[in-house]
Short mmCIF file of C-alpha atoms in Angstrom, two decimals:
data_model
loop_
_atom_site.label_atom_id
_atom_site.label_comp_id
_atom_site.label_asym_id
_atom_site.label_seq_id
_atom_site.Cartn_x
_atom_site.Cartn_y
_atom_site.Cartn_z
CA MET Y 1 25.68 0.99 -4.14
CA ASN Y 2 26.22 4.17 -2.13
CA LYS Y 3 28.09 3.31 1.08
CA GLY Y 4 26.57 6.18 3.05
CA LYS Y 5 25.04 5.78 6.49
CA TYR Y 6 21.76 7.72 6.33
CA ARG Y 7 18.31 6.69 5.10
CA VAL Y 8 15.59 9.16 4.13
CA GLY Y 9 11.92 8.22 4.06
CA PHE Y 10 8.56 9.89 3.40
CA ASP Y 11 4.96 8.96 4.16
CA VAL Y 12 2.29 10.82 2.20
CA GLY Y 13 -0.98 11.22 4.10
CA GLY Y 14 -4.20 13.02 3.31
CA THR Y 15 -3.26 15.98 5.52
CA PHE Y 16 0.49 15.81 6.08
CA THR Y 17 3.56 14.48 4.33
CA ASP Y 18 5.93 13.15 6.98
CA GLY Y 19 9.66 12.88 6.41
CA VAL Y 20 12.52 11.42 8.43
CA LEU Y 21 16.28 11.10 8.16
CA VAL Y 22 17.48 7.98 9.96
CA GLU Y 23 20.87 6.63 10.98
CA GLY Y 24 20.68 3.02 12.15
CA ASP Y 25 17.87 2.96 14.73
CA LYS Y 26 18.05 6.69 15.42
CA VAL Y 27 15.87 9.42 13.87
CA ILE Y 28 18.21 12.33 13.18
CA ALA Y 29 15.64 14.76 11.74
CA LYS Y 30 11.91 14.75 11.06
CA ILE Y 31 9.31 16.99 9.43
CA LYS Y 32 5.56 17.29 8.89
CA SER Y 33 4.57 19.40 5.88
CA LEU Y 34 1.19 19.83 4.25
CA THR Y 35 0.50 17.34 1.48
CA THR Y 36 0.39 19.06 -1.90
CA PRO Y 37 -2.19 18.32 -4.63
CA ASP Y 38 0.45 16.69 -6.86
CA VAL Y 39 1.98 14.77 -3.90
CA THR Y 40 5.52 14.87 -5.36
CA THR Y 41 6.04 18.56 -4.53
CA GLY Y 42 5.19 17.86 -0.89
CA ILE Y 43 7.86 15.15 -0.75
CA ILE Y 44 10.48 17.44 -2.30
CA ASN Y 45 9.58 20.24 0.14
CA ALA Y 46 9.99 17.85 3.05
CA LEU Y 47 13.32 16.62 1.65
CA ASP Y 48 14.70 20.17 1.61
CA VAL Y 49 13.68 20.72 5.24
CA LEU Y 50 15.31 17.46 6.34
CA LEU Y 51 18.58 18.36 4.60
CA GLU Y 52 18.53 21.81 6.17
CA LYS Y 53 17.70 20.51 9.66
CA SER Y 54 20.19 17.67 9.72
CA LYS Y 55 23.09 19.41 7.96
CA VAL Y 56 24.22 16.00 6.69
CA ASN Y 57 26.28 15.63 3.53
CA SER Y 58 23.84 14.57 0.83
CA ARG Y 59 26.41 12.10 -0.50
CA ASP Y 60 26.21 10.24 2.83
CA ILE Y 61 22.59 9.27 2.13
CA MET Y 62 22.39 5.59 1.16
CA MET Y 63 18.65 5.23 0.53
CA VAL Y 64 15.61 7.36 -0.28
CA SER Y 65 12.19 5.74 0.03
CA PHE Y 66 8.55 6.70 0.27
CA GLY Y 67 5.04 5.40 0.75
CA THR Y 68 2.81 6.87 -1.91
CA THR Y 69 -0.82 7.59 -2.72
CA HIS Y 70 0.02 8.38 -6.35
CA THR Y 71 -1.56 5.28 -7.88
CA THR Y 72 -4.60 5.13 -5.61
CA ASN Y 73 -5.39 8.81 -6.15
CA ALA Y 74 -5.00 8.51 -9.92
CA ILE Y 75 -7.47 5.60 -10.09
CA ILE Y 76 -9.99 7.24 -7.76
CA GLU Y 77 -9.73 10.62 -9.51
CA ARG Y 78 -9.55 9.07 -13.04
CA SER Y 79 -6.55 11.31 -13.66
CA GLY Y 80 -3.40 10.82 -15.76
CA LEU Y 81 -4.22 7.22 -16.66
CA ASN Y 82 -2.80 5.28 -19.61
CA LYS Y 83 -4.86 4.23 -22.61
CA VAL Y 84 -4.89 0.45 -22.33
CA GLY Y 85 -5.15 -2.30 -24.91
CA ILE Y 86 -6.59 -5.44 -23.30
CA PHE Y 87 -5.91 -9.03 -24.38
CA ARG Y 88 -7.65 -11.99 -22.78
CA ILE Y 89 -6.24 -15.31 -23.93
CA GLY Y 90 -8.79 -18.01 -23.18
CA VAL Y 91 -11.31 -18.41 -26.01
CA PRO Y 92 -13.44 -20.49 -26.18
CA ALA Y 93 -13.33 -21.19 -22.42
CA THR Y 94 -13.69 -17.65 -21.00
CA THR Y 95 -16.19 -15.75 -23.13
CA ALA Y 96 -19.18 -15.57 -20.77
CA VAL Y 97 -17.96 -12.48 -18.87
CA PRO Y 98 -16.05 -10.02 -21.11
CA PRO Y 99 -13.18 -7.82 -19.86
CA LEU Y 100 -14.19 -4.61 -18.02
CA THR Y 101 -17.50 -6.13 -16.89
CA ASP Y 102 -18.85 -4.24 -13.84
CA TRP Y 103 -16.22 -1.49 -14.16
CA PRO Y 104 -17.43 2.07 -13.49
CA GLU Y 105 -18.33 3.65 -16.84
CA ASP Y 106 -16.19 6.75 -16.31
CA LEU Y 107 -13.11 4.65 -15.54
CA LYS Y 108 -13.68 2.44 -18.60
CA GLU Y 109 -13.94 5.51 -20.80
CA VAL Y 110 -10.76 7.10 -19.43
CA ILE Y 111 -8.60 4.05 -20.20
CA GLY Y 112 -10.07 3.52 -23.68
CA GLY Y 113 -13.17 1.37 -23.23
CA GLU Y 114 -14.33 -1.97 -24.66
CA LYS Y 115 -13.20 -1.10 -28.18
CA ASN Y 116 -9.64 -1.84 -27.08
CA CYS Y 117 -10.53 -5.29 -25.69
CA PHE Y 118 -9.65 -8.45 -27.62
CA MET Y 119 -10.60 -12.06 -26.82
CA ILE Y 120 -7.94 -14.41 -28.19
CA ARG Y 121 -8.01 -18.19 -28.66
CA GLY Y 122 -5.55 -19.93 -26.35
CA GLY Y 123 -4.82 -20.42 -22.66
CA SER Y 124 -3.54 -23.31 -20.59
CA GLU Y 125 -4.85 -25.93 -18.22
CA PHE Y 126 -3.29 -25.95 -14.75
CA ASN Y 127 -1.13 -28.93 -15.80
CA GLY Y 128 0.40 -27.11 -18.79
CA ALA Y 129 -1.72 -28.54 -21.59
CA ASP Y 130 -3.18 -26.01 -24.06
CA ILE Y 131 -6.91 -25.35 -23.84
CA THR Y 132 -6.47 -24.57 -27.51
CA PRO Y 133 -3.42 -23.42 -29.50
CA LEU Y 134 -2.62 -19.70 -29.22
CA ASP Y 135 -4.04 -17.66 -32.12
CA ARG Y 136 -0.97 -15.61 -32.97
CA ASP Y 137 -2.57 -14.09 -36.10
CA ALA Y 138 -5.37 -12.61 -33.97
CA ILE Y 139 -2.78 -10.92 -31.74
CA TYR Y 140 -0.98 -9.45 -34.76
CA LYS Y 141 -4.28 -8.08 -36.15
CA ALA Y 142 -5.29 -6.63 -32.77
CA CYS Y 143 -1.93 -4.87 -32.45
CA GLU Y 144 -2.37 -3.29 -35.87
CA GLN Y 145 -5.75 -1.94 -34.74
CA LEU Y 146 -4.26 -0.53 -31.55
CA LYS Y 147 -1.38 1.31 -33.23
CA GLY Y 148 -1.35 4.96 -32.16
CA THR Y 149 -4.34 4.59 -29.82
CA VAL Y 150 -2.84 3.03 -26.68
CA ASP Y 151 0.37 3.38 -24.70
CA SER Y 152 -0.04 0.37 -22.42
CA ILE Y 153 -1.08 -3.27 -22.90
CA ALA Y 154 -2.61 -5.69 -20.36
CA ILE Y 155 -2.35 -9.40 -21.20
CA THR Y 156 -4.22 -12.08 -19.23
CA SER Y 157 -4.31 -15.81 -19.96
CA VAL Y 158 -6.00 -18.75 -18.28
CA PHE Y 159 -3.80 -20.29 -15.55
CA SER Y 160 -0.86 -18.09 -16.56
CA PRO Y 161 0.50 -17.85 -12.98
CA MET Y 162 1.21 -21.57 -13.45
CA ILE Y 163 2.01 -21.66 -17.18
CA SER Y 164 3.01 -18.27 -18.63
CA THR Y 165 3.91 -19.41 -22.15
CA HIS Y 166 0.95 -17.88 -24.00
CA GLU Y 167 1.31 -14.53 -22.22
CA ASP Y 168 5.03 -14.48 -22.98
CA ILE Y 169 4.45 -15.16 -26.68
CA ALA Y 170 1.73 -12.50 -26.83
CA ALA Y 171 4.12 -9.99 -25.22
CA GLU Y 172 6.76 -10.75 -27.86
CA ILE Y 173 4.25 -10.07 -30.64
CA VAL Y 174 3.08 -6.83 -29.00
CA ARG Y 175 6.66 -5.65 -28.67
CA GLU Y 176 7.38 -6.55 -32.30
CA VAL Y 177 4.37 -4.65 -33.67
CA LEU Y 178 3.97 -1.73 -31.23
CA GLY Y 179 7.61 -1.16 -30.29
CA ASP Y 180 9.42 -0.42 -27.06
CA SER Y 181 7.49 2.74 -26.19
CA VAL Y 182 4.37 0.78 -25.18
CA TYR Y 183 4.27 -0.67 -21.66
CA ILE Y 184 3.29 -4.33 -21.29
CA THR Y 185 1.76 -5.84 -18.14
CA LEU Y 186 1.49 -9.63 -17.86
CA SER Y 187 -1.06 -10.97 -15.40
CA ASN Y 188 1.24 -13.77 -14.22
CA LYS Y 189 3.47 -11.06 -12.70
CA ILE Y 190 0.58 -9.29 -10.96
CA ALA Y 191 -1.81 -11.55 -9.10
CA SER Y 192 -2.99 -15.08 -8.36
CA ILE Y 193 -5.11 -17.61 -10.20
CA SER Y 194 -8.70 -16.22 -10.23
CA ILE Y 195 -8.92 -14.95 -13.80
CA LEU Y 196 -11.48 -12.10 -13.58
CA GLU Y 197 -9.95 -10.41 -10.53
CA ARG Y 198 -6.45 -11.07 -11.90
CA GLU Y 199 -7.43 -9.48 -15.20
CA ASN Y 200 -8.86 -6.45 -13.40
CA SER Y 201 -5.66 -6.09 -11.39
CA THR Y 202 -3.57 -6.36 -14.57
CA ILE Y 203 -5.60 -3.70 -16.39
CA LEU Y 204 -5.41 -1.33 -13.42
CA ASN Y 205 -1.65 -1.83 -13.25
CA ALA Y 206 -1.35 -1.04 -16.96
CA SER Y 207 -3.44 2.10 -16.47
CA VAL Y 208 -1.25 3.75 -13.80
CA ILE Y 209 2.23 3.15 -15.20
CA ASN Y 210 2.51 6.71 -16.55
CA VAL Y 211 1.54 8.08 -13.13
CA MET Y 212 4.26 6.13 -11.34
CA HIS Y 213 6.80 6.84 -14.09
CA SER Y 214 6.25 10.60 -13.73
CA ALA Y 215 6.50 10.48 -9.94
CA VAL Y 216 9.68 8.42 -9.96
CA ASN Y 217 11.32 10.61 -12.59
CA ALA Y 218 10.44 13.79 -10.67
CA LEU Y 219 11.93 12.41 -7.46
CA LYS Y 220 15.04 11.13 -9.23
CA GLU Y 221 15.59 14.59 -10.71
CA ALA Y 222 15.02 16.22 -7.32
CA THR Y 223 17.53 13.98 -5.54
CA ALA Y 224 20.08 14.37 -8.34
CA LYS Y 225 19.86 18.18 -8.09
CA ARG Y 226 20.58 17.89 -4.37
CA ASP Y 227 23.63 15.70 -5.11
CA ILE Y 228 22.01 12.61 -3.58
CA LYS Y 229 23.40 9.49 -5.28
CA ALA Y 230 21.29 7.02 -3.30
CA PRO Y 231 18.86 4.59 -4.96
CA LEU Y 232 15.14 5.29 -4.72
CA PHE Y 233 12.74 2.74 -3.22
CA ILE Y 234 8.95 2.60 -2.85
CA VAL Y 235 6.96 0.79 -0.18
CA GLN Y 236 4.74 -1.98 -1.46
CA ASN Y 237 1.51 -3.39 -0.07
CA ASP Y 238 3.08 -5.84 2.39
CA GLY Y 239 5.25 -3.21 4.05
CA SER Y 240 8.49 -4.17 2.34
CA VAL Y 241 10.09 -1.96 -0.31
CA MET Y 242 10.93 -2.37 -3.99
CA SER Y 243 13.24 -0.45 -6.28
CA ALA Y 244 11.65 2.55 -7.98
CA ASP Y 245 12.52 1.19 -11.42
CA TYR Y 246 10.67 -2.03 -10.59
CA ALA Y 247 7.74 -0.01 -9.24
CA ILE Y 248 7.32 1.77 -12.58
CA ASN Y 249 6.29 -1.54 -14.15
CA TYR Y 250 4.29 -2.75 -11.14
CA PRO Y 251 2.65 0.33 -9.60
CA ILE Y 252 -0.42 -1.61 -8.49
CA PHE Y 253 1.76 -3.12 -5.74
CA THR Y 254 1.83 0.30 -4.05
CA VAL Y 255 -1.90 0.99 -3.60
CA ALA Y 256 -1.70 0.26 0.15
CA SER Y 257 1.87 1.39 0.70
CA GLY Y 258 0.97 4.13 3.19
CA PRO Y 259 -0.80 1.93 5.76
CA ALA Y 260 1.74 -0.86 5.23
CA ALA Y 261 4.63 1.53 5.93
CA SER Y 262 2.90 2.64 9.12
CA VAL Y 263 2.75 -0.95 10.36
CA ARG Y 264 6.43 -1.52 9.62
CA GLY Y 265 7.34 1.76 11.30
CA ALA Y 266 5.36 0.83 14.40
CA VAL Y 267 7.18 -2.51 14.63
CA PHE Y 268 10.56 -0.86 14.10
CA LEU Y 269 9.99 1.81 16.75
CA SER Y 270 8.33 -0.39 19.39
CA LYS Y 271 10.20 -3.69 18.78
CA ILE Y 272 6.82 -5.47 19.10
CA GLU Y 273 6.07 -7.92 16.27
CA ASN Y 274 2.59 -9.25 17.17
CA GLY Y 275 -0.45 -7.19 18.15
CA ILE Y 276 -2.44 -4.17 17.01
CA VAL Y 277 -1.21 -1.05 15.22
CA ALA Y 278 -3.40 2.06 15.15
CA ASP Y 279 -2.19 4.78 12.76
CA ILE Y 280 -4.10 7.88 13.81
CA GLY Y 281 -4.06 10.91 11.55
CA GLY Y 282 -6.02 14.12 11.31
CA THR Y 283 -9.08 12.54 9.72
CA THR Y 284 -9.00 8.75 10.03
CA THR Y 285 -7.51 5.89 12.02
CA ASP Y 286 -6.21 2.82 10.18
CA ILE Y 287 -6.05 -0.28 12.35
CA ALA Y 288 -4.03 -3.34 11.37
CA TYR Y 289 -3.04 -6.61 12.98
CA ILE Y 290 0.65 -7.49 12.87
CA VAL Y 291 1.98 -11.03 12.62
CA ASN Y 292 5.73 -11.56 12.94
CA GLY Y 293 6.38 -7.92 12.14
CA PHE Y 294 4.27 -7.67 8.98
CA PRO Y 295 0.64 -6.64 8.44
CA ARG Y 296 -1.86 -9.49 8.27
CA GLU Y 297 -3.06 -9.82 4.68
CA SER Y 298 -6.68 -9.36 3.69
CA SER Y 299 -8.45 -12.59 2.76
CA ILE Y 300 -11.13 -10.85 0.70
CA SER Y 301 -11.11 -9.15 -2.68
CA VAL Y 302 -9.83 -5.58 -2.61
CA ASN Y 303 -11.90 -2.90 -4.32
CA ILE Y 304 -9.81 -0.18 -5.94
CA GLY Y 305 -11.65 2.77 -7.47
CA GLY Y 306 -14.78 0.65 -7.96
CA VAL Y 307 -12.95 -2.35 -9.46
CA LYS Y 308 -12.76 -5.76 -7.78
CA THR Y 309 -9.18 -7.08 -7.69
CA ASN Y 310 -7.17 -9.86 -6.06
CA ILE Y 311 -4.17 -7.72 -5.19
CA ARG Y 312 -2.67 -8.80 -1.88
CA CYS Y 313 -3.18 -5.91 0.56
CA PRO Y 314 -3.04 -5.45 4.33
CA ASP Y 315 -6.16 -6.31 6.31
CA LEU Y 316 -7.15 -2.82 7.45
CA LEU Y 317 -10.06 -1.26 9.26
CA SER Y 318 -10.41 2.49 8.70
CA ILE Y 319 -12.62 4.55 10.98
CA GLY Y 320 -13.51 8.22 10.98
CA LEU Y 321 -11.47 9.18 14.02
CA GLY Y 322 -8.53 11.57 14.03
CA GLY Y 323 -7.19 14.70 15.62
CA GLY Y 324 -9.58 16.93 13.69
CA THR Y 325 -12.70 14.75 13.96
CA MET Y 326 -15.83 16.78 14.62
CA ILE Y 327 -17.87 16.00 17.73
CA LYS Y 328 -21.62 16.50 17.41
CA SER Y 329 -23.41 17.32 20.63
CA LYS Y 330 -26.64 18.66 22.06
CA GLY Y 331 -26.21 20.08 25.50
CA GLU Y 332 -24.15 17.51 27.38
CA LYS Y 333 -25.26 14.64 25.13
CA ILE Y 334 -22.95 13.33 22.38
CA LEU Y 335 -24.84 12.75 19.15
CA GLY Y 336 -21.90 11.46 17.11
CA ILE Y 337 -18.14 11.27 16.67
CA GLY Y 338 -17.23 12.11 13.06
CA PRO Y 339 -16.69 10.93 10.42
CA GLU Y 340 -16.43 14.58 9.37
CA SER Y 341 -13.12 16.26 10.18
CA VAL Y 342 -11.64 19.73 9.96
CA GLY Y 343 -8.34 18.09 8.94
CA HIS Y 344 -5.45 20.50 8.55
CA ASN Y 345 -7.88 23.39 9.20
CA LEU Y 346 -7.90 22.47 12.88
CA ILE Y 347 -6.05 25.66 13.83
CA ARG Y 348 -8.76 27.71 12.09
CA PHE Y 349 -11.90 25.92 13.23
CA GLY Y 350 -11.07 24.01 16.44
CA ARG Y 351 -12.25 25.38 19.81
CA SER Y 352 -8.69 25.24 21.17
CA PHE Y 353 -7.71 27.85 18.59
CA GLY Y 354 -10.74 30.10 18.96
CA GLY Y 355 -12.87 28.41 16.31
CA PRO Y 356 -16.50 27.29 16.50
CA ILE Y 357 -16.15 23.51 16.03
CA LEU Y 358 -15.67 20.97 18.83
CA THR Y 359 -13.08 18.33 17.87
CA THR Y 360 -11.26 15.32 19.27
CA HIS Y 361 -8.26 17.59 19.81
CA ASP Y 362 -10.33 19.93 22.01
CA ILE Y 363 -11.47 17.05 24.21
CA ALA Y 364 -7.85 15.96 24.58
CA VAL Y 365 -6.93 19.47 25.73
CA ALA Y 366 -9.88 19.59 28.13
CA THR Y 367 -9.00 16.23 29.72
CA GLY Y 368 -5.30 17.00 29.95
CA ILE Y 369 -4.23 14.32 27.45
CA VAL Y 370 -2.58 17.10 25.45
CA ASN Y 371 -0.51 19.22 27.76
CA GLU Y 372 2.69 19.83 25.86
CA GLN Y 373 3.81 20.78 22.39
CA LEU Y 374 5.74 18.37 20.20
CA ASP Y 375 8.69 19.98 18.44
CA ILE Y 376 7.45 18.80 15.05
CA PHE Y 377 4.26 20.90 15.34
CA GLU Y 378 4.70 24.62 14.80
CA THR Y 379 1.50 25.61 16.60
CA LYS Y 380 0.85 25.39 20.33
CA PRO Y 381 -1.81 22.78 21.25
CA VAL Y 382 -4.11 25.52 22.57
CA THR Y 383 -4.12 29.25 21.93
CA HIS Y 384 -7.55 30.04 23.38
CA PRO Y 385 -7.76 28.16 26.71
CA GLU Y 386 -10.81 30.19 27.68
CA LYS Y 387 -12.79 28.40 24.96
CA ILE Y 388 -11.91 25.05 26.50
CA LYS Y 389 -12.74 26.16 30.05
CA MET Y 390 -16.23 27.05 28.83
CA LEU Y 391 -16.96 23.40 27.99
CA SER Y 392 -19.23 21.52 30.37
CA PRO Y 393 -17.26 18.91 32.39
CA LYS Y 394 -20.03 16.39 31.73
CA LEU Y 395 -19.86 17.04 27.97
CA VAL Y 396 -16.09 16.49 28.05
CA GLU Y 397 -16.54 13.27 30.05
CA ASN Y 398 -19.18 11.94 27.66
CA ALA Y 399 -17.13 12.82 24.60
CA TYR Y 400 -14.02 11.15 26.03
CA ALA Y 401 -16.01 7.98 26.73
CA LYS Y 402 -17.45 7.88 23.19
CA ILE Y 403 -14.03 8.41 21.59
CA LYS Y 404 -12.56 5.63 23.75
CA GLU Y 405 -15.47 3.32 22.94
CA LYS Y 406 -15.07 3.90 19.18
CA LEU Y 407 -11.37 3.06 19.38
CA GLU Y 408 -11.95 -0.02 21.53
CA THR Y 409 -14.66 -1.35 19.20
CA ALA Y 410 -12.38 -1.04 16.16
CA ILE Y 411 -9.51 -2.77 17.96
CA ASP Y 412 -11.82 -5.61 19.03
CA GLN Y 413 -13.00 -6.08 15.43
CA MET Y 414 -9.41 -6.55 14.21
CA LYS Y 415 -8.37 -9.05 16.88
CA THR Y 416 -8.41 -12.78 16.14
CA THR Y 417 -8.37 -13.83 19.79
CA ALA Y 418 -10.17 -12.86 22.97
CA GLU Y 419 -6.83 -12.56 24.71
CA LYS Y 420 -5.44 -9.10 25.30
CA VAL Y 421 -2.67 -7.96 22.95
CA PRO Y 422 -0.30 -5.00 22.93
CA ALA Y 423 -1.35 -1.99 20.86
CA ILE Y 424 1.00 0.48 19.21
CA PHE Y 425 -0.37 3.98 18.53
CA ILE Y 426 1.43 6.06 15.91
CA GLY Y 427 0.65 9.12 13.79
CA GLY Y 428 0.06 12.74 14.77
CA GLY Y 429 -3.45 11.97 16.01
CA ALA Y 430 -2.12 9.46 18.55
CA LEU Y 431 -1.32 12.47 20.68
CA VAL Y 432 -5.00 13.28 21.25
CA VAL Y 433 -6.89 9.99 21.64
CA PRO Y 434 -7.35 8.03 24.89
CA SER Y 435 -4.52 5.55 25.46
CA GLU Y 436 -5.06 4.37 29.04
CA ASN Y 437 -7.15 1.36 30.09
CA ILE Y 438 -8.08 0.51 26.49
CA GLU Y 439 -10.15 -2.69 26.59
CA GLY Y 440 -8.66 -5.68 24.80
CA THR Y 441 -5.08 -4.48 25.14
CA THR Y 442 -2.31 -5.38 27.56
CA GLU Y 443 -0.84 -1.92 27.07
CA VAL Y 444 -0.81 0.98 24.65
CA ILE Y 445 2.62 2.01 23.45
CA LYS Y 446 3.44 5.34 21.86
CA PRO Y 447 7.12 4.91 21.01
CA ASP Y 448 9.57 7.74 20.45
CA ASN Y 449 8.90 9.42 17.08
CA PHE Y 450 5.40 7.89 16.97
CA GLU Y 451 4.10 10.97 15.14
CA VAL Y 452 6.23 10.08 12.06
CA GLY Y 453 5.96 6.29 12.35
CA GLY Y 454 4.85 5.83 8.75
CA ALA Y 455 7.85 7.71 7.40
CA VAL Y 456 10.17 5.65 9.60
CA GLY Y 457 8.55 2.50 8.18
CA THR Y 458 9.57 3.45 4.66
CA THR Y 459 13.26 3.44 5.62
CA ILE Y 460 13.38 -0.25 6.60
CA ALA Y 461 15.48 -1.64 3.77
CA GLU Y 462 13.77 -4.99 3.28
CA ILE Y 463 12.51 -6.16 -0.10
CA GLY Y 464 9.46 -8.42 -0.25
CA ALA Y 465 8.29 -10.84 -2.93
CA TYR Y 466 6.08 -13.89 -3.35
CA ALA Y 467 5.31 -16.72 -5.76
CA GLU Y 468 2.68 -19.44 -6.02
CA GLY Y 469 1.94 -22.59 -7.96
CA VAL Y 470 -0.63 -25.38 -8.24
CA TYR Y 471 0.58 -28.96 -7.83
CA ASP Y 472 -0.83 -32.47 -7.61
CA LEU Y 473 0.80 -34.01 -4.56
CA ALA Y 474 -0.36 -37.43 -5.71
CA ILE Y 475 2.28 -37.34 -8.46
CA SER Y 476 4.81 -34.79 -7.13
CA LYS Y 477 6.71 -34.67 -3.86
CA ARG Y 478 5.55 -31.89 -1.55
CA GLU Y 479 9.11 -30.84 -0.69
CA GLN Y 480 10.02 -30.53 -4.37
CA CYS Y 481 6.90 -28.44 -5.09
CA ILE Y 482 7.66 -26.09 -2.19
CA GLN Y 483 11.24 -25.71 -3.40
CA GLU Y 484 10.06 -24.79 -6.92
CA VAL Y 485 7.79 -22.06 -5.55
CA LEU Y 486 10.54 -20.86 -3.22
CA ASP Y 487 12.98 -20.59 -6.14
CA LYS Y 488 10.42 -18.53 -8.06
CA ALA Y 489 9.84 -16.27 -5.03
CA LYS Y 490 13.59 -15.68 -4.76
CA GLU Y 491 13.70 -14.86 -8.47
CA ASN Y 492 10.93 -12.30 -7.95
CA LEU Y 493 12.86 -10.94 -4.97
CA ALA Y 494 15.83 -10.27 -7.25
CA PHE Y 495 13.58 -8.53 -9.80
CA ALA Y 496 12.29 -6.25 -7.02
CA GLY Y 497 15.83 -5.23 -6.06
CA GLY Y 498 16.59 -7.65 -3.21
CA LEU Y 499 19.67 -9.73 -2.50
CA VAL Y 500 18.80 -13.39 -3.11
CA GLU Y 501 21.46 -14.60 -0.66
CA SER Y 502 19.66 -12.71 2.13
CA ALA Y 503 16.24 -14.24 1.41
CA GLU Y 504 14.15 -15.35 4.39
CA ILE Y 505 10.79 -17.10 4.27
CA ILE Y 506 7.99 -15.06 5.84
CA GLU Y 507 5.13 -17.46 5.17
CA ILE Y 508 4.32 -20.74 3.42
CA GLU Y 509 0.63 -21.15 2.61
CA GLU Y 510 -0.92 -24.37 1.28
CA ILE Y 511 -4.53 -24.38 0.10
CA PRO Y 512 -6.06 -27.71 -1.06
CA PHE Y 513 -8.43 -27.70 -4.07
CA ALA Y 514 -11.25 -29.98 -2.97
CA TYR Y 515 -13.07 -29.67 -6.31
CA MET Y 516 -10.18 -31.00 -8.43
CA PRO Y 517 -9.17 -34.66 -8.86
CA GLY Y 518 -6.04 -35.99 -7.16
CA GLN Y 519 -4.37 -34.10 -4.30
CA ARG Y 520 -4.07 -30.71 -5.92
CA GLU Y 521 -3.25 -27.65 -3.85
CA LYS Y 522 -1.98 -24.11 -4.26
CA ILE Y 523 1.35 -23.36 -2.61
CA ARG Y 524 2.16 -19.72 -1.93
CA ILE Y 525 5.41 -18.49 -0.39
CA ARG Y 526 6.32 -14.98 0.80
CA VAL Y 527 9.96 -14.03 1.24
CA LYS Y 528 11.94 -10.99 2.28
CA GLY Y 529 15.53 -9.94 1.74
CA ARG Y 530 17.87 -7.01 2.22
CA ALA Y 531 18.05 -4.23 -0.34
CA PHE Y 532 21.80 -3.88 0.27
#
């Protein structure tokens, strides 16, 4: 491990790619550059600026990390995806709803379609007994059919998060027939028990491995050329990080890495571990609730690119409010706030810069919220003050009230208690929204370096992992069951690049199964540990 003292992190947003160079708790250099279509180029551009600004020796960098939209964009845009062979092990118990049911047709076609789906006899009961013996011959035949047509395999079996034997055997056969060049994703490594959502999550993971592999390789080459010897990490959905090599095999764990990094950055900068985080950009505001320093997890299924999954993601509320949000008005009356935004074209179209469109930024200038220029922004906050002076005071007042109301409503929707809580505002757009007397909050904090909070969040060198299991407490001791799950979570922590000896429990969750005999329950444990 590189013994350097600096950490470099990047947060890729829809408008800007933010970058920071951090030493301990101190931000040494920071940058906002326009996000590029291929994302990776924007990160490399930001890296060069940070190195130039800071003048640090590249060999003194101990960690490079980033929050990425690579996987999410690829799924939404149906671009660069793997061709996937799909195995469901569960016949005759799981034939009613075939794989890829309810998937968008264009996404199914891009990854290869139903012709690459195979239903295999096998699967396990929750207690380890076979539903029926695994049909190994069927797997061999399916692999022969898939030769030369797919470059990734998704394998899902009934109750495999509890008993992975049939998936493991199937993977061995796939490797034997198709070789080492084909990626294999096992559902027991991806998601929890529910088979249809777990299968969807597994297939999506298998479909974006090439995308993540290309991104990681490009960044490794870029850092090597700049004589940076530090390991590369990627933020995962819970706000912790994982090694880039691990992320190649499990890219689906990064679909919410951007918002999760913002939460972690807000906690790091403000030192507040419970409350509301509002990450305000040029187009949208993402609001999350933090519990003990980590984003509260969503309790509902997560839809990714039109596919229902059970990936664990932060509980987020996104609203169309940012620095470039358009304000619709008629006379002094406000007809609407967004969701349309001028985004990074603010300096072309916003009233403050001589343009024709009234935006959130313009109201901030008119009310005096924005009265100074942050060093990170190259453009002054207003270049045509005469355009702002022409605005009706009543219009400005009404617009300010509507913006404040929209923010307050979103915060109230994310709270789990009527009591007031602290709120942390980060992101470039935090500069232009109301932050005083916000209902439902004890205070609004905009910490130092709030405008690059997401990038700061990527530099927190904590690895996260989890494990779960189903047990009958009528025949097994609860403490023993918890220890088994904890041992598995620590094992997963090591796979993700964490130090097992540094493992700390974040959460222990026990969910009884009322519809099963005995005292059966699911035990789920989240842990975190240091990367170095």
